[in-house]
Every structure is written in C-alpha cells, then in structure tokens.
Amino acid sequence: MTIMRFTITPKRELFKRDPMIYGHFLEHFHRQIYGGVFEPGSPLSDEDGFRKDVLEALRKIRTPIIRWPGGCFVSSYNWKKGVGPVRTPFFDKAWRVEDPNTFGTDEFIKLCRKLDCEPYICTNAGTGTAEEMSDWLEYCNLENEGEFARMRIANGYPEPYNVKYWSIGNENYGHWEIGAKGTMEWARLVMESAKMMKHVDPTASLTAAALVDLDWNINLLRGSGERLDWISIHAYWDAIHQTNDLAPYGRCMSYTAETEASIAQVRGLLTAMGLEKKIKIAFDEWNLRGWYHPNAHTVYQGHGKAEYLLPRDDNDINASYTMADAVFTACFLNTVLRNADIVGMANFAPVVNTRGAIFTHKDGIVLRSTYHVFDMFVNLMGDTVIDTWAEDVEPYVTPGLKGEVTVDCVDVVATRHNENGKIVVACVNKHEFEDKEITLCLPVNGDVRVTSLTGNSPDDYNDIGRDSVHPFENADAVIEKSDNCLRLRPPAHSVNIVEIG
C-alpha cells in the first residue's frame, strides 16, 4: 500500500476563505419553496409559514447566503406582482406550472432574517429590462425615495432591506433560458443594467451570468468589468435532465478534477484582463447532479403532465443521494478552499428538496448525505487556508463518460482557526472500496479528533426512518501520532475532518 504524504506548513497562510463559499440556492421549482421551506398551514410551520424543522437544519449549517428566485424561473418573473397584500397566481413559463405567488421578495427577506443570512437576488434579464432590475433594487434598498421604496413601506416594511448581492440574469447564454441572449446583446444589457443598478445603490455587489467560455466572458467584461464585482459560473457535472440515469460512484469521482480546471480558465481570463483583484468568481449554482425535468428545456415539450411534470417527483427519491454525492461535494469544497483567493461565493443548488441537502415530508425532514458534508465543513473547518504539499499521492483510475479517467485518490486541504490556532484538515478518500493510509507531516500539539462520514457501501443513503449516513467520531482512523507526524487511515468512500490541538 502506498503511504501518501501531505506536508502542512501552518505558518504559511495562503488566504482567508469567505464563509459565503458554503452558500445555498432556492428556486421556484417542484417542492423547493412550496412544501419545502415554505408551507403555511402545516403543523410544522411557524406563524409566517416557514417550516421550523427546515429553519433549524439551515441554522445548524450556519447558512451564510441564499440565492433566489432562480434559476430559469426568474427569466420570466415579474417581481412587482409578488409583493403586497394582493397576490395573483401566474403561469410560470419556464417550468410550466401555476405558481401561487404567495412567496415573493418580502417573504424571501423574512426567511433570510430568520436565518441571519445574506439575501442574494437574481434578477430577470430574460423578459425583464434594466429599468425593472433597478426598480427591484429601489424596492429593497432605498430608504423612502421614489415609487418603489414607498411601495415597500406601504406593504408594511418601513426599513430598507439593504440587499447587498444582486445577479444580472441567470443562464442567459443558454438556448433553454427564456430570453436567451447573444454575446454582444448580453454584454450591452449587462452594461446598462449594472449602470442603472449602481445609480440606485453604489454599494450593491453585482454579478452577471457567465460560463467557462472565452468569447462570452471577454465581451461581458470589456463592457461591464468596471461595474461588476463577480463573475458567475454554474455547473452540474452529472447532466441527467432528460433521463435521471444517475452516474455510478466511479464516474462521479471522475468529475472531481473538473472544478479546478473551470476555475483556472476563468482565473486566467480575469488575470489577462487585469481584473483578478477586482472581480471574484461566484459558483452560484452547483451540484453533482443536474435536476430531472424531461421535456421542459427541449424543443419537444411534453404534451401531458405525465411527460413533463410528474417525473419531477423522481428528484426526491432519497436513495439517489449516496456517498457519491457526499464525496463529490467534499471534493468541490476542498477545491474552492484551495482557490479561495478568487472564489468568494458558492451556492449549492438547491438546499431543500429536488437534489437538495434537505428533504421534507409531512412528518419531518431527512438530512441527505450532502447535508452532513456542509455540517462538517462549516462547523469544524478553520477560516484560513494554509499551505499543503502533497507527495506520492496514489492515482485512482475510474470510468468516465469517454473512457478511463485518473484522479488523485485522496484529496487534502488544511486550514487554521485564527481565534485559537487549531489546525483542521479535510481529508477525502475517493476510492470506492479501499481504506487508504496517509501521513500528515505537521506539528502535532494536543489531542487529535477525527470526524468521519461514510456508509456501509458507496451507495448508502438516508431516508425516512433510515439514518445510515451520518458523521461519527472515528478514533480508529488514527494509526500513529508523534510530535511532527500523524498517520491516518481514512475509510473507503469517506469524508474526514481531522482536528489537531
């Protein structure tokens, strides 16, 4: 067995990570909002209609920021009809369902206040205009000036919401998006929208829809780089929107190296344009698996609900969310930590139901495997990333979509808590079946505690009445400890947080 070595240098600080990398996302799709986080009339909901069990779970992972209302939904959404005492249901043309329109801007802000997290509003750049986007900002952030601040006050909210984070559009580069735009058309719209929004509130932090594409980003940044604070990237690696044919564990591991490549390409472009100190990357929609919505974003549209609507319930088959999802999620977070100088935000998509970390049912919730990864990273990992040098890392050859792919078998990132100096290391063993042995070379002062997340098999999962995948204190993971060395045995298909000191 190869003993992989990771030399950690606590005195060499790389950068402080932003807590917003542990952010989340909610869209008006399937049961994310209605029957998910918001269910008025349920005995499990509070006086404002929010599920108390969901709120408790989101507080436990210290949700730092939530992006809303989309997603594809937003590209035909009229925010002005979703505020005030009179709400008229409308037909959502993105997802072809009637939305009751009872959850709008005011409810979203109320949710964020209950969670003490930042609201992040994605605006309609599909059918919407620069003026409508800036009107939304007026409603949220102006004290009492103009029609829309006074509208908010009349609706019973006298104090400004002070929403800092705003996105111009969603995936407007995509043919599937309502109001899709060409490269030059998009650059012009973003430039005018950002101009108007900054005129309303110069402190607003703006991002715009982008992708890992040179032409799209160059034109976008040439026109609007001086007004933008972020560039947005979305990624769903297991693209199963039409089939729900979930990739097996091994193929999921083949995707773990792709995040680094996407960040490197966008970083290079920002650097080439002299914007790397001004604009950061927001991975503001990401998940291993794409959402299942057959015949919705295709030329052929399902003619009956059995063709396009009812299949969406399959997103909530809890057996789908296994250790593959957990291990991939941990690898994604490790990659973001390694690039925390340029990646300042990431939003797991979504947080409730669909492919989310939390599943709701009439009697309670299920915490899926990915929820526990966030719990471990948010509540145990440090706030400063420190230098780690890897040697003799064993390759892991696994089947990809187009043949075999080789990735590192073990993924390690080290951090430090600035308050108490404690070193905390995230160690992910991607191998499907084999425990691995690693050596962490660093000063070992004080106790060592290992928290592990694994399953009885790579396909283990949680469900109603089944809590197979959960973090546990794993004393057996420590093989040997000395003053400057720690030998560990992370189990197969596992996520491990090692606290030292």
Short mmCIF file of C-alpha atoms in Angstrom, two decimals:
data_model
loop_
_atom_site.label_atom_id
_atom_site.label_comp_id
_atom_site.label_asym_id
_atom_site.label_seq_id
_atom_site.Cartn_x
_atom_site.Cartn_y
_atom_site.Cartn_z
CA MET A 1 0.00 0.00 0.00
CA THR A 2 1.31 3.46 -0.94
CA ILE A 3 1.58 5.79 2.05
CA MET A 4 0.67 9.21 0.76
CA ARG A 5 2.42 12.18 2.41
CA PHE A 6 0.98 15.65 2.91
CA THR A 7 3.32 18.26 4.38
CA ILE A 8 1.38 21.05 6.08
CA THR A 9 3.06 24.36 6.95
CA PRO A 10 0.88 26.18 9.49
CA LYS A 11 2.93 29.39 9.36
CA ARG A 12 2.44 29.72 5.63
CA GLU A 13 -1.01 31.29 5.29
CA LEU A 14 -2.44 31.27 1.80
CA PHE A 15 -5.66 33.23 2.23
CA LYS A 16 -8.75 33.58 4.38
CA ARG A 17 -11.80 31.91 2.95
CA ASP A 18 -15.12 33.73 2.69
CA PRO A 19 -17.93 31.92 4.56
CA MET A 20 -20.14 32.53 1.51
CA ILE A 21 -18.48 29.56 -0.19
CA TYR A 22 -20.87 27.49 1.94
CA GLY A 23 -23.93 29.23 0.47
CA HIS A 24 -27.18 27.81 -0.89
CA PHE A 25 -29.87 28.35 -3.51
CA LEU A 26 -33.66 28.16 -3.75
CA GLU A 27 -35.76 28.25 -6.92
CA HIS A 28 -39.47 28.06 -7.63
CA PHE A 29 -39.11 24.54 -8.97
CA HIS A 30 -41.01 21.47 -7.78
CA ARG A 31 -41.07 21.48 -3.92
CA GLN A 32 -38.16 23.73 -3.07
CA ILE A 33 -40.30 26.70 -1.98
CA TYR A 34 -43.87 25.46 -1.59
CA GLY A 35 -43.92 22.32 0.51
CA GLY A 36 -40.22 22.79 1.13
CA VAL A 37 -39.03 25.78 3.10
CA PHE A 38 -42.48 27.46 2.98
CA GLU A 39 -45.65 25.59 3.96
CA PRO A 40 -48.31 27.78 5.58
CA GLY A 41 -50.90 25.76 7.46
CA SER A 42 -48.57 22.88 8.26
CA PRO A 43 -48.37 21.98 11.95
CA LEU A 44 -44.59 22.01 11.44
CA SER A 45 -44.55 25.64 10.27
CA ASP A 46 -44.17 28.85 12.26
CA GLU A 47 -46.54 31.83 12.30
CA ASP A 48 -45.08 33.08 9.00
CA GLY A 49 -45.47 29.76 7.21
CA PHE A 50 -41.84 28.63 7.33
CA ARG A 51 -41.04 25.03 8.18
CA LYS A 52 -39.43 25.14 11.63
CA ASP A 53 -37.54 21.89 11.08
CA VAL A 54 -36.02 23.24 7.88
CA LEU A 55 -35.07 26.50 9.58
CA GLU A 56 -33.39 24.58 12.39
CA ALA A 57 -31.41 22.48 9.91
CA LEU A 58 -30.33 25.57 7.95
CA ARG A 59 -29.25 27.33 11.15
CA LYS A 60 -27.17 24.33 12.15
CA ILE A 61 -25.10 24.66 8.98
CA ARG A 62 -24.92 28.43 9.51
CA THR A 63 -26.28 29.21 6.06
CA PRO A 64 -24.35 32.36 5.05
CA ILE A 65 -26.21 33.37 1.88
CA ILE A 66 -29.18 32.18 -0.21
CA ARG A 67 -29.64 32.91 -3.91
CA TRP A 68 -33.27 33.30 -5.10
CA PRO A 69 -35.69 33.15 -7.03
CA GLY A 70 -33.85 31.37 -9.83
CA GLY A 71 -32.66 29.78 -11.82
CA CYS A 72 -34.62 29.55 -15.04
CA PHE A 73 -37.75 30.63 -13.16
CA VAL A 74 -36.54 34.21 -12.85
CA SER A 75 -36.25 34.86 -16.58
CA SER A 76 -39.97 35.49 -16.91
CA TYR A 77 -40.68 36.51 -13.30
CA ASN A 78 -42.39 39.84 -12.55
CA TRP A 79 -41.21 40.74 -9.05
CA LYS A 80 -43.74 43.60 -8.75
CA LYS A 81 -46.64 41.14 -8.79
CA GLY A 82 -45.04 39.15 -5.96
CA VAL A 83 -45.24 41.85 -3.29
CA GLY A 84 -48.10 43.49 -1.43
CA PRO A 85 -51.36 42.17 0.00
CA VAL A 86 -52.92 41.07 -3.30
CA ARG A 87 -51.16 38.15 -4.97
CA THR A 88 -52.47 36.67 -8.18
CA PRO A 89 -51.32 33.18 -9.18
CA PHE A 90 -49.50 33.11 -12.50
CA PHE A 91 -48.33 30.54 -15.01
CA ASP A 92 -44.57 30.03 -14.80
CA LYS A 93 -43.48 29.64 -18.41
CA ALA A 94 -40.06 28.26 -17.51
CA TRP A 95 -41.35 25.23 -15.62
CA ARG A 96 -44.94 25.16 -16.98
CA VAL A 97 -46.76 25.21 -13.65
CA GLU A 98 -49.01 27.67 -11.86
CA ASP A 99 -47.17 29.48 -9.09
CA PRO A 100 -49.44 30.69 -6.24
CA ASN A 101 -47.25 33.81 -5.97
CA THR A 102 -47.51 33.80 -2.17
CA PHE A 103 -43.74 33.66 -1.73
CA GLY A 104 -42.11 36.81 -3.08
CA THR A 105 -39.47 39.35 -2.16
CA ASP A 106 -40.84 40.17 1.29
CA GLU A 107 -41.12 36.51 2.25
CA PHE A 108 -37.62 35.80 0.96
CA ILE A 109 -36.16 38.61 3.04
CA LYS A 110 -38.11 37.33 6.05
CA LEU A 111 -36.60 33.87 5.53
CA CYS A 112 -33.08 35.31 5.38
CA ARG A 113 -33.66 37.36 8.52
CA LYS A 114 -34.82 34.26 10.38
CA LEU A 115 -31.59 32.54 9.32
CA ASP A 116 -29.38 35.60 9.83
CA CYS A 117 -28.01 35.12 6.33
CA GLU A 118 -27.40 37.37 3.35
CA PRO A 119 -30.12 37.53 0.69
CA TYR A 120 -28.86 37.26 -2.89
CA ILE A 121 -31.42 38.25 -5.51
CA CYS A 122 -31.12 37.07 -9.11
CA THR A 123 -32.93 39.44 -11.46
CA ASN A 124 -34.96 38.87 -14.61
CA ALA A 125 -32.67 39.52 -17.57
CA GLY A 126 -34.77 37.36 -19.87
CA THR A 127 -38.06 39.19 -20.41
CA GLY A 128 -37.04 41.92 -17.96
CA THR A 129 -35.30 45.23 -18.57
CA ALA A 130 -32.53 47.23 -16.96
CA GLU A 131 -35.21 49.52 -15.54
CA GLU A 132 -37.14 46.64 -13.95
CA MET A 133 -33.94 45.30 -12.37
CA SER A 134 -33.08 48.69 -10.91
CA ASP A 135 -36.69 49.13 -9.70
CA TRP A 136 -36.27 45.92 -7.69
CA LEU A 137 -33.16 47.38 -6.12
CA GLU A 138 -35.10 50.55 -5.29
CA TYR A 139 -37.79 48.49 -3.55
CA CYS A 140 -35.23 46.70 -1.41
CA ASN A 141 -32.62 49.32 -0.64
CA LEU A 142 -33.84 52.91 -0.88
CA GLU A 143 -34.99 54.42 2.39
CA ASN A 144 -38.07 56.33 1.20
CA GLU A 145 -37.26 57.83 -2.18
CA GLY A 146 -39.34 57.05 -5.22
CA GLU A 147 -42.29 54.88 -6.07
CA PHE A 148 -40.81 51.53 -5.14
CA ALA A 149 -39.32 52.37 -1.75
CA ARG A 150 -42.71 53.83 -0.85
CA MET A 151 -44.34 50.66 -2.17
CA ARG A 152 -42.27 48.62 0.30
CA ILE A 153 -43.21 50.97 3.12
CA ALA A 154 -46.91 50.73 2.19
CA ASN A 155 -46.56 46.93 2.25
CA GLY A 156 -45.58 47.15 5.92
CA TYR A 157 -41.78 47.19 5.75
CA PRO A 158 -40.60 50.69 6.67
CA GLU A 159 -36.89 49.87 6.92
CA PRO A 160 -34.81 49.20 3.82
CA TYR A 161 -33.81 45.58 3.30
CA ASN A 162 -30.26 46.56 2.31
CA VAL A 163 -29.79 43.63 -0.04
CA LYS A 164 -26.13 43.72 -0.98
CA TYR A 165 -25.81 40.87 -3.51
CA TRP A 166 -27.52 41.00 -6.91
CA SER A 167 -27.16 38.94 -10.05
CA ILE A 168 -27.97 40.27 -13.50
CA GLY A 169 -29.66 37.28 -15.05
CA ASN A 170 -29.32 33.55 -14.77
CA GLU A 171 -28.14 31.33 -17.66
CA ASN A 172 -28.95 33.78 -20.44
CA TYR A 173 -26.26 32.24 -22.63
CA GLY A 174 -28.29 29.04 -22.90
CA HIS A 175 -30.89 28.16 -25.53
CA TRP A 176 -33.05 26.73 -22.73
CA GLU A 177 -33.37 30.07 -20.95
CA ILE A 178 -36.35 32.32 -21.62
CA GLY A 179 -34.91 35.49 -23.11
CA ALA A 180 -31.60 33.91 -24.13
CA LYS A 181 -29.11 36.43 -25.46
CA GLY A 182 -26.24 36.52 -27.92
CA THR A 183 -22.76 37.50 -26.83
CA MET A 184 -22.88 41.16 -27.85
CA GLU A 185 -26.53 41.57 -26.87
CA TRP A 186 -25.74 40.25 -23.41
CA ALA A 187 -22.73 42.49 -22.95
CA ARG A 188 -24.83 45.55 -23.75
CA LEU A 189 -27.73 44.58 -21.48
CA VAL A 190 -25.41 43.88 -18.54
CA MET A 191 -23.61 47.18 -19.05
CA GLU A 192 -26.84 49.19 -18.97
CA SER A 193 -28.35 47.16 -16.13
CA ALA A 194 -25.25 47.46 -13.96
CA LYS A 195 -25.15 51.20 -14.67
CA MET A 196 -28.74 51.74 -13.54
CA MET A 197 -28.42 49.46 -10.52
CA LYS A 198 -25.26 51.18 -9.30
CA HIS A 199 -27.04 54.53 -9.74
CA VAL A 200 -29.68 53.31 -7.32
CA ASP A 201 -27.20 51.85 -4.83
CA PRO A 202 -23.46 52.23 -5.46
CA THR A 203 -22.74 49.74 -2.67
CA ALA A 204 -24.63 46.89 -4.40
CA SER A 205 -22.38 43.94 -5.19
CA LEU A 206 -23.16 42.82 -8.74
CA THR A 207 -22.58 39.62 -10.68
CA ALA A 208 -23.62 38.66 -14.17
CA ALA A 209 -24.39 35.35 -15.83
CA ALA A 210 -21.32 33.84 -17.44
CA LEU A 211 -19.77 30.47 -18.22
CA VAL A 212 -16.38 28.99 -18.96
CA ASP A 213 -16.29 30.48 -22.45
CA LEU A 214 -13.68 32.93 -23.72
CA ASP A 215 -15.76 34.96 -26.20
CA TRP A 216 -18.74 35.34 -23.87
CA ASN A 217 -16.63 36.49 -20.94
CA ILE A 218 -14.33 38.81 -22.87
CA ASN A 219 -17.25 40.73 -24.33
CA LEU A 220 -19.05 40.80 -21.00
CA LEU A 221 -16.03 42.06 -19.07
CA ARG A 222 -14.91 44.57 -21.69
CA GLY A 223 -18.22 46.35 -21.37
CA SER A 224 -19.04 45.87 -17.70
CA GLY A 225 -15.88 44.80 -15.88
CA GLU A 226 -15.55 48.13 -14.11
CA ARG A 227 -19.06 47.85 -12.69
CA LEU A 228 -19.12 44.14 -11.77
CA ASP A 229 -17.87 42.57 -8.54
CA TRP A 230 -18.38 38.92 -9.52
CA ILE A 231 -18.50 36.64 -12.50
CA SER A 232 -20.99 33.79 -12.20
CA ILE A 233 -20.36 30.15 -13.11
CA HIS A 234 -22.85 27.28 -12.95
CA ALA A 235 -22.03 23.59 -13.08
CA TYR A 236 -23.94 20.30 -12.86
CA TRP A 237 -21.50 17.57 -13.77
CA ASP A 238 -23.89 14.62 -13.99
CA ALA A 239 -26.13 16.09 -16.70
CA ILE A 240 -29.22 13.89 -16.45
CA HIS A 241 -32.01 16.42 -17.01
CA GLN A 242 -33.76 14.20 -19.56
CA THR A 243 -33.01 10.72 -18.26
CA ASN A 244 -32.45 10.70 -14.48
CA ASP A 245 -29.91 7.99 -15.25
CA LEU A 246 -27.65 8.69 -12.30
CA ALA A 247 -23.93 8.16 -12.80
CA PRO A 248 -22.48 5.35 -10.66
CA TYR A 249 -19.97 6.11 -7.92
CA GLY A 250 -16.84 5.68 -10.05
CA ARG A 251 -17.96 8.04 -12.78
CA CYS A 252 -18.90 10.65 -10.14
CA MET A 253 -15.30 10.54 -8.94
CA SER A 254 -14.08 11.21 -12.49
CA TYR A 255 -15.78 14.61 -12.27
CA THR A 256 -13.87 15.72 -9.17
CA ALA A 257 -10.95 17.20 -11.13
CA GLU A 258 -13.12 19.33 -13.41
CA THR A 259 -13.90 22.09 -10.91
CA GLU A 260 -10.23 23.05 -10.68
CA ALA A 261 -9.98 23.30 -14.48
CA SER A 262 -13.01 25.61 -14.72
CA ILE A 263 -11.67 27.92 -12.03
CA ALA A 264 -8.24 28.01 -13.68
CA GLN A 265 -9.71 29.07 -17.02
CA VAL A 266 -11.76 31.91 -15.56
CA ARG A 267 -8.91 32.97 -13.28
CA GLY A 268 -6.61 33.17 -16.30
CA LEU A 269 -9.04 35.38 -18.19
CA LEU A 270 -9.54 37.74 -15.23
CA THR A 271 -5.78 37.98 -14.82
CA ALA A 272 -5.24 38.65 -18.52
CA MET A 273 -7.78 41.48 -18.38
CA GLY A 274 -6.30 42.94 -15.17
CA LEU A 275 -9.47 42.21 -13.17
CA GLU A 276 -8.28 39.46 -10.81
CA LYS A 277 -8.05 41.90 -7.88
CA LYS A 278 -11.50 43.39 -8.52
CA ILE A 279 -13.76 40.56 -9.67
CA LYS A 280 -14.21 37.21 -7.92
CA ILE A 281 -15.84 34.00 -9.07
CA ALA A 282 -19.28 33.10 -7.75
CA PHE A 283 -20.10 29.42 -8.31
CA ASP A 284 -23.68 30.44 -7.61
CA GLU A 285 -25.33 27.25 -8.84
CA TRP A 286 -23.62 23.91 -8.45
CA ASN A 287 -24.37 20.32 -7.65
CA LEU A 288 -23.05 16.96 -8.74
CA ARG A 289 -26.31 16.00 -10.42
CA GLY A 290 -28.48 18.01 -12.77
CA TRP A 291 -32.16 18.33 -11.92
CA TYR A 292 -34.51 15.90 -13.63
CA HIS A 293 -37.05 17.78 -15.77
CA PRO A 294 -37.68 15.86 -19.00
CA ASN A 295 -39.26 17.63 -21.97
CA ALA A 296 -39.01 21.04 -20.34
CA HIS A 297 -35.87 22.55 -21.88
CA THR A 298 -36.03 20.68 -25.16
CA VAL A 299 -37.56 21.66 -28.49
CA TYR A 300 -40.19 19.00 -27.93
CA GLN A 301 -42.35 19.98 -24.97
CA GLY A 302 -44.23 17.26 -23.14
CA HIS A 303 -47.92 17.36 -24.07
CA GLY A 304 -49.28 15.85 -20.89
CA LYS A 305 -48.20 16.14 -17.26
CA ALA A 306 -47.02 12.55 -17.31
CA GLU A 307 -44.43 13.59 -19.90
CA TYR A 308 -43.01 16.69 -18.25
CA LEU A 309 -44.38 17.35 -14.74
CA LEU A 310 -44.96 14.13 -12.81
CA PRO A 311 -41.46 12.74 -13.49
CA ARG A 312 -40.01 15.57 -11.40
CA ASP A 313 -41.09 13.66 -8.30
CA ASP A 314 -38.19 11.29 -9.06
CA ASN A 315 -35.81 14.04 -7.92
CA ASP A 316 -37.00 13.26 -4.41
CA ILE A 317 -36.13 9.57 -4.36
CA ASN A 318 -33.79 9.67 -1.39
CA ALA A 319 -31.92 6.53 -2.46
CA SER A 320 -30.43 8.69 -5.22
CA TYR A 321 -28.28 10.68 -2.77
CA THR A 322 -25.46 8.41 -1.73
CA MET A 323 -21.85 8.62 -0.61
CA ALA A 324 -21.02 9.55 -4.21
CA ASP A 325 -22.84 12.84 -3.68
CA ALA A 326 -21.17 13.38 -0.30
CA VAL A 327 -17.64 12.65 -1.51
CA PHE A 328 -18.06 14.80 -4.62
CA THR A 329 -19.44 17.66 -2.52
CA ALA A 330 -16.47 17.49 -0.17
CA CYS A 331 -14.05 17.49 -3.12
CA PHE A 332 -15.80 20.54 -4.56
CA LEU A 333 -15.49 22.39 -1.25
CA ASN A 334 -11.83 21.40 -0.98
CA THR A 335 -11.22 22.80 -4.46
CA VAL A 336 -12.95 26.06 -3.59
CA LEU A 337 -10.87 26.34 -0.41
CA ARG A 338 -7.70 25.87 -2.45
CA ASN A 339 -8.87 28.72 -4.68
CA ALA A 340 -10.41 30.94 -2.01
CA ASP A 341 -8.40 33.93 -3.22
CA ILE A 342 -10.52 34.06 -6.39
CA VAL A 343 -13.70 32.10 -5.46
CA GLY A 344 -15.65 34.10 -2.89
CA MET A 345 -19.10 32.54 -3.15
CA ALA A 346 -20.68 29.19 -3.99
CA ASN A 347 -24.35 28.22 -3.80
CA PHE A 348 -25.33 24.56 -3.56
CA ALA A 349 -28.35 24.08 -5.81
CA PRO A 350 -30.77 23.65 -4.26
CA VAL A 351 -30.75 23.33 -0.49
CA VAL A 352 -34.26 21.87 0.02
CA ASN A 353 -35.84 19.02 -1.99
CA THR A 354 -35.09 18.28 -5.67
CA ARG A 355 -31.36 17.47 -5.47
CA GLY A 356 -31.12 19.32 -2.16
CA ALA A 357 -29.34 18.54 1.07
CA ILE A 358 -32.66 18.51 2.99
CA PHE A 359 -35.76 16.50 2.08
CA THR A 360 -39.14 17.43 3.56
CA HIS A 361 -42.16 15.23 4.15
CA LYS A 362 -45.39 15.74 6.06
CA ASP A 363 -43.94 14.46 9.34
CA GLY A 364 -40.43 15.94 9.25
CA ILE A 365 -37.22 16.04 7.26
CA VAL A 366 -34.46 13.76 6.04
CA LEU A 367 -30.88 15.02 6.09
CA ARG A 368 -29.25 13.64 2.98
CA SER A 369 -25.57 12.75 2.78
CA THR A 370 -24.62 16.15 1.36
CA TYR A 371 -26.15 17.95 4.34
CA HIS A 372 -23.65 16.30 6.66
CA VAL A 373 -20.74 17.42 4.48
CA PHE A 374 -21.83 21.04 4.94
CA ASP A 375 -22.28 20.44 8.67
CA MET A 376 -18.72 19.13 8.96
CA PHE A 377 -17.07 21.81 6.82
CA VAL A 378 -18.99 24.77 8.20
CA ASN A 379 -18.76 23.84 11.86
CA LEU A 380 -15.31 22.26 12.01
CA MET A 381 -13.03 23.69 9.31
CA GLY A 382 -10.92 26.77 10.01
CA ASP A 383 -11.17 30.20 8.41
CA THR A 384 -7.65 30.46 6.97
CA VAL A 385 -6.28 28.11 4.31
CA ILE A 386 -2.68 27.06 4.95
CA ASP A 387 -0.08 25.55 2.67
CA THR A 388 -0.18 21.82 1.91
CA TRP A 389 2.36 19.94 -0.21
CA ALA A 390 1.38 16.51 -1.49
CA GLU A 391 3.80 13.68 -2.31
CA ASP A 392 3.26 10.15 -3.64
CA VAL A 393 -0.46 10.63 -3.99
CA GLU A 394 -1.90 7.41 -5.31
CA PRO A 395 -3.76 7.70 -8.62
CA TYR A 396 -7.33 6.45 -8.78
CA VAL A 397 -8.35 5.19 -12.23
CA THR A 398 -12.09 5.31 -12.66
CA PRO A 399 -14.50 5.09 -15.60
CA GLY A 400 -15.54 8.45 -17.06
CA LEU A 401 -18.04 9.29 -19.77
CA LYS A 402 -15.44 8.88 -22.53
CA GLY A 403 -13.09 6.27 -21.14
CA GLU A 404 -10.94 5.90 -18.07
CA VAL A 405 -10.05 8.99 -16.02
CA THR A 406 -7.26 9.26 -13.47
CA VAL A 407 -7.76 11.44 -10.39
CA ASP A 408 -5.97 11.70 -7.05
CA CYS A 409 -7.22 9.02 -4.71
CA VAL A 410 -7.07 11.27 -1.65
CA ASP A 411 -7.87 14.99 -1.51
CA VAL A 412 -6.47 17.01 1.42
CA VAL A 413 -6.87 20.68 2.40
CA ALA A 414 -5.55 22.21 5.63
CA THR A 415 -6.97 25.21 7.48
CA ARG A 416 -6.42 27.04 10.75
CA HIS A 417 -8.80 28.70 13.18
CA ASN A 418 -7.39 32.16 13.73
CA GLU A 419 -9.02 32.51 17.15
CA ASN A 420 -7.36 29.53 18.81
CA GLY A 421 -4.72 28.39 16.31
CA LYS A 422 -6.25 24.92 15.94
CA ILE A 423 -5.30 23.14 12.71
CA VAL A 424 -8.17 21.37 10.92
CA VAL A 425 -7.65 19.19 7.86
CA ALA A 426 -10.24 17.92 5.42
CA CYS A 427 -9.27 14.52 4.03
CA VAL A 428 -11.42 12.83 1.39
CA ASN A 429 -10.83 9.23 0.32
CA LYS A 430 -12.41 8.85 -3.11
CA HIS A 431 -11.67 5.15 -3.53
CA GLU A 432 -14.83 3.12 -3.86
CA PHE A 433 -13.79 0.11 -1.76
CA GLU A 434 -10.33 0.57 -0.22
CA ASP A 435 -9.26 2.23 3.01
CA LYS A 436 -6.10 4.26 2.46
CA GLU A 437 -3.14 5.24 4.61
CA ILE A 438 -1.81 8.78 4.66
CA THR A 439 0.75 10.73 6.64
CA LEU A 440 0.20 14.33 7.65
CA CYS A 441 3.55 15.99 8.33
CA LEU A 442 2.99 18.92 10.69
CA PRO A 443 3.46 19.88 14.36
CA VAL A 444 1.01 17.79 16.37
CA ASN A 445 0.24 19.72 19.53
CA GLY A 446 -2.56 18.44 21.74
CA ASP A 447 -5.31 15.98 21.06
CA VAL A 448 -6.38 14.65 17.68
CA ARG A 449 -10.03 14.15 16.81
CA VAL A 450 -11.27 12.65 13.55
CA THR A 451 -14.88 13.05 12.44
CA SER A 452 -15.80 10.76 9.55
CA LEU A 453 -18.72 10.45 7.18
CA THR A 454 -19.06 7.19 5.29
CA GLY A 455 -21.57 4.46 4.57
CA ASN A 456 -21.87 0.71 4.67
CA SER A 457 -21.37 0.85 0.90
CA PRO A 458 -20.71 3.58 -1.68
CA ASP A 459 -24.43 3.53 -2.44
CA ASP A 460 -25.61 4.02 1.14
CA TYR A 461 -28.17 6.76 1.73
CA ASN A 462 -30.61 8.28 4.23
CA ASP A 463 -34.39 8.15 4.00
CA ILE A 464 -37.49 8.35 6.17
CA GLY A 465 -36.76 6.00 9.06
CA ARG A 466 -33.24 5.31 7.76
CA ASP A 467 -30.25 7.22 9.11
CA SER A 468 -27.36 5.20 7.72
CA VAL A 469 -25.07 8.08 6.71
CA HIS A 470 -24.10 10.47 9.50
CA PRO A 471 -20.89 11.90 10.98
CA PHE A 472 -19.24 9.98 13.80
CA GLU A 473 -16.09 10.29 15.89
CA ASN A 474 -13.63 7.86 14.34
CA ALA A 475 -10.81 7.07 16.77
CA ASP A 476 -9.84 4.06 14.64
CA ALA A 477 -8.71 6.39 11.86
CA VAL A 478 -5.62 7.42 13.86
CA ILE A 479 -2.81 4.89 13.36
CA GLU A 480 0.11 6.75 14.93
CA LYS A 481 0.79 10.16 16.42
CA SER A 482 4.15 11.84 17.11
CA ASP A 483 5.33 15.42 17.62
CA ASN A 484 5.60 16.13 13.91
CA CYS A 485 3.64 13.40 12.20
CA LEU A 486 0.16 11.93 12.10
CA ARG A 487 -0.62 8.67 10.34
CA LEU A 488 -4.25 8.15 9.40
CA ARG A 489 -6.40 5.54 7.72
CA PRO A 490 -9.43 7.23 6.10
CA PRO A 491 -12.08 4.65 5.20
CA ALA A 492 -13.19 3.95 1.66
CA HIS A 493 -15.65 6.46 0.15
CA SER A 494 -15.35 8.81 3.10
CA VAL A 495 -15.14 12.45 4.15
CA ASN A 496 -12.97 13.11 7.19
CA ILE A 497 -12.27 16.21 9.26
CA VAL A 498 -9.13 15.99 11.38
CA GLU A 499 -8.86 18.45 14.28
CA ILE A 500 -5.42 18.91 15.86
CA GLY A 501 -4.95 20.75 19.12
#
